[in-house]
């Protein structure tokens, strides 16, 4: 087998079509993970010890086991479940599976943001007799959110690179198109190279951008701690 | 419920491959990470540039794409035969995670305070001695928690090798499921539990290292 | 007249656009104790950091025992010194830092033993004996197995001194060694330096804000202002009868601040 530039160039438009599906799916998973991440944080701050402990381990379980197996569970096994089982289309299964997996990471980001706010800030807002709602919206969140922005961006890139897992349950995005093409013409390396290049093309500039954000927010954070 | 032993005995056949890929990948990825991380703080701009290129390529693309790419390109394009697909998997996983982990090596080296370097210059240590006796020991301690996290990532990544035909846990799980559709939920729950059991010592290691890293490092 | 052990010849240093040292000429003779005083930002610390090879001068020459520290001869030409050249000379210099810079992953005994064993290839057992002796001398004989994190600031600084002394330098540099300490711990550190000064053989350059201390132990006080040496002389003259208005100002402000 030799490298063929003809094949390489001819698959570019084909795979480009899949790029938008990959990007769209990434965004959908991300939104799900970002919203569901709050759920874990909320649970972990409940005053009932056994509940927080149980959900802490459930989150750990989801975080430490392969997303691919979780994806298979949702797509293949869920419909077989008694009573609650329903068939899901591959897109929905991917959003649920990958979204759920990464929600456990997002919750850690939120938590680190909240913990990065100095204890004195809570005490000061109590001393000023602010309500719980005011404490959160006026004091804690405005300080907790900026340092998490680079991390949140990072997870967007990480999820972008995990989304091709969905091709294993039949989501026809870049990787799936490449493998289909390969199976048809027995030319795998060229389409896969194109897929890799598309990934690089999107994720590298995004990573640079996040690097910049990181420096910006770190700097403003330093200033805060110095003052 | 009584089918559980059957499922287990079917799936467990893949445990060997999963563990084999896991351990080999951890070893190779760690070595790559250390070498690449040190190269990125080296004073030679050529070495720095080349390693930076490697890191960005592997971090910028997706592991699953790299895995397919290697499994087709190595024998097909480059005529390289590693003897077993296990090595193809290990190569892809460790190059990928080696790139990620080299960033924590670099980050921790740079996080050791400048005062430590200055003190070792004042004591007339050579460049190599400074790195070997002062900077690296502290950097390694700092990076351990994140290192533990990456070990769990590598474990999760081993599940991908079934996609290139290796007979790991997931592979046998899928085989069993295809002939016992009704038992699918049990198959995947069991698989997840098995992965979690393997992950538990890694989780414990990570948590332990978090407490170790907190002491014994100059801030 | 004895040959100076350290000579600064029209040494200049810029950080980016700002010139912090604007031509420094300074001789240090063997066993001489010199106190560098001046407002913050006057370049005191930079002077000794250049001697320790932590900062490269922008222009001028620094000589140690008559050897050019920052330049070396390569086939007739003078080029910037490489690591080997710097290493061959800086063994004669030692330094104690404002923030101690002890190695946190080693016990204080290991901190003291590291450099003699690694750099000078001295016998480990002998080094250990010397290190224990040295730590006893600074009053920490019972703490040799502890890690830096387990010590107070004053104790850390005494370890740092013992560690630097282990290399038997001819010139010891002290960079505001009491500035990071709680007030009640300053005394114990100054006491150790005072003892060292009395022993005599080693030359010492002290960047300090402790005027009483400078008056007590220094042979010479150098007043630095805005990157130039404004005044220098015996401590009694400089500190008690300052000539220039700027030095009077500085000392006045200093006394008031206390």
XYZ file of C-alpha atoms in Angstrom, chain B residues 28-200:
173
model
C 6.102 3.595 27.995
C 4.003 6.725 28.525
C 5.910 7.567 31.720
C 9.281 7.239 30.005
C 8.128 9.296 27.018
C 6.655 11.930 29.346
C 9.884 12.278 31.326
C 12.112 12.480 28.253
C 9.783 14.868 26.402
C 9.203 16.992 29.502
C 12.933 17.382 30.101
C 13.495 18.156 26.417
C 10.990 20.969 26.602
C 12.962 22.755 29.304
C 16.293 22.045 27.607
C 18.360 25.013 26.448
C 18.700 23.595 22.918
C 16.011 25.329 20.815
C 16.036 22.561 18.178
C 15.246 19.875 20.737
C 12.615 22.107 22.337
C 10.989 22.800 18.989
C 10.950 19.192 17.889
C 9.429 17.981 21.164
C 6.909 20.798 21.103
C 5.878 19.672 17.620
C 5.408 16.083 18.792
C 3.395 17.158 21.819
C 1.069 19.428 19.838
C 0.449 16.834 17.119
C -0.530 14.150 19.601
C -2.523 16.411 21.885
C -4.229 18.075 18.965
C -5.639 14.924 17.421
C -7.836 12.280 18.933
C -6.529 9.048 20.491
C -9.096 6.902 18.730
C -8.048 8.414 15.382
C -4.378 7.832 16.222
C -5.125 4.240 17.140
C -6.802 3.515 13.798
C -4.131 5.463 11.971
C -1.294 3.476 13.531
C -3.029 0.166 13.004
C -3.350 0.852 9.254
C -0.341 3.043 8.558
C 2.342 1.080 10.387
C 2.020 -2.166 8.424
C 0.523 -0.624 5.282
C 2.403 2.600 4.708
C 5.657 2.096 6.568
C 5.830 -1.673 6.408
C 6.535 -1.822 10.124
C 5.319 -4.964 11.818
C 5.420 -4.901 15.585
C 4.596 -8.594 15.866
C 1.436 -8.069 17.866
C -1.363 -5.548 17.782
C -0.777 -5.147 21.505
C 2.289 -3.115 20.610
C 0.362 -1.008 18.119
C -2.111 -0.196 20.884
C 0.654 0.485 23.405
C 2.462 2.709 20.906
C -0.626 4.816 20.186
C -1.732 5.096 23.807
C 1.699 5.882 25.198
C 2.562 8.409 22.491
C -0.770 10.117 23.139
C -0.598 10.150 26.925
C 3.163 10.664 26.896
C 2.443 13.963 25.148
C -0.157 14.997 27.730
C 1.953 13.894 30.666
C 5.088 15.602 29.366
C 3.211 18.834 29.947
C 2.859 18.078 33.644
C 6.560 17.167 33.798
C 7.425 20.479 32.188
C 4.919 22.383 34.310
C 6.196 20.961 37.585
C 9.823 21.584 36.683
C 8.970 25.187 35.945
C 6.928 25.390 39.138
C 9.913 24.630 41.364
C 10.806 28.059 42.693
C 13.661 30.004 41.137
C 15.230 30.247 44.596
C 15.992 26.534 44.486
C 18.027 26.934 41.325
C 19.765 29.990 42.731
C 20.682 28.189 45.938
C 22.140 25.284 43.993
C 24.127 27.650 41.783
C 25.452 29.327 44.924
C 26.579 25.888 46.125
C 28.306 25.431 42.757
C 26.301 22.400 41.634
C 26.584 21.572 37.929
C 23.576 21.907 35.639
C 23.024 18.167 35.690
C 23.352 17.956 39.480
C 20.852 20.781 39.890
C 18.279 18.947 37.795
C 18.986 15.511 39.234
C 19.239 16.358 42.948
C 17.234 19.543 43.447
C 14.684 20.255 40.733
C 13.488 16.815 39.585
C 12.896 15.306 43.039
C 10.660 18.234 43.925
C 8.972 18.328 40.524
C 8.203 14.604 40.651
C 6.553 14.987 44.030
C 4.443 17.835 42.701
C 3.284 15.964 39.619
C 2.255 12.731 41.364
C -1.452 13.518 41.880
C -1.899 14.494 38.242
C 0.167 11.501 37.244
C -2.294 9.301 39.130
C -5.157 10.927 37.273
C -3.506 10.138 33.960
C -3.073 6.496 34.958
C -6.858 6.305 35.288
C -7.182 7.976 31.879
C -4.873 5.335 30.422
C -6.984 2.583 31.949
C -10.067 4.046 30.311
C -8.204 4.361 27.029
C -7.360 0.638 26.999
C -11.032 -0.056 26.226
C -10.400 1.382 22.749
C -8.098 -1.463 21.743
C -11.075 -3.743 21.060
C -11.761 -1.443 18.104
C -8.565 -2.614 16.396
C -9.394 -6.217 17.151
C -7.552 -6.865 20.408
C -9.345 -9.337 22.642
C -9.700 -7.305 25.825
C -12.515 -7.137 28.389
C -14.774 -5.063 26.170
C -14.155 -7.325 23.176
C -15.408 -10.408 25.037
C -18.241 -8.391 26.493
C -19.390 -7.384 23.010
C -19.121 -10.980 21.761
C -21.232 -12.228 24.647
C -23.775 -9.464 24.199
C -24.216 -10.216 20.505
C -25.459 -13.723 21.320
C -27.372 -12.837 24.513
C -29.111 -9.585 23.623
C -31.498 -9.697 26.569
C -28.612 -9.770 29.025
C -26.926 -6.657 27.599
C -27.505 -4.524 30.706
C -25.825 -7.114 32.926
C -22.873 -7.454 30.538
C -22.036 -3.754 30.504
C -22.689 -3.181 34.179
C -20.336 -6.039 34.965
C -17.730 -4.612 32.600
C -17.989 -1.175 34.212
C -17.624 -2.709 37.662
C -14.558 -4.651 36.539
C -12.941 -1.510 35.143
C -13.798 0.293 38.362
C -12.180 -2.430 40.461
C -8.999 -2.073 38.409
C -9.247 1.705 38.827
C -9.633 1.571 42.621
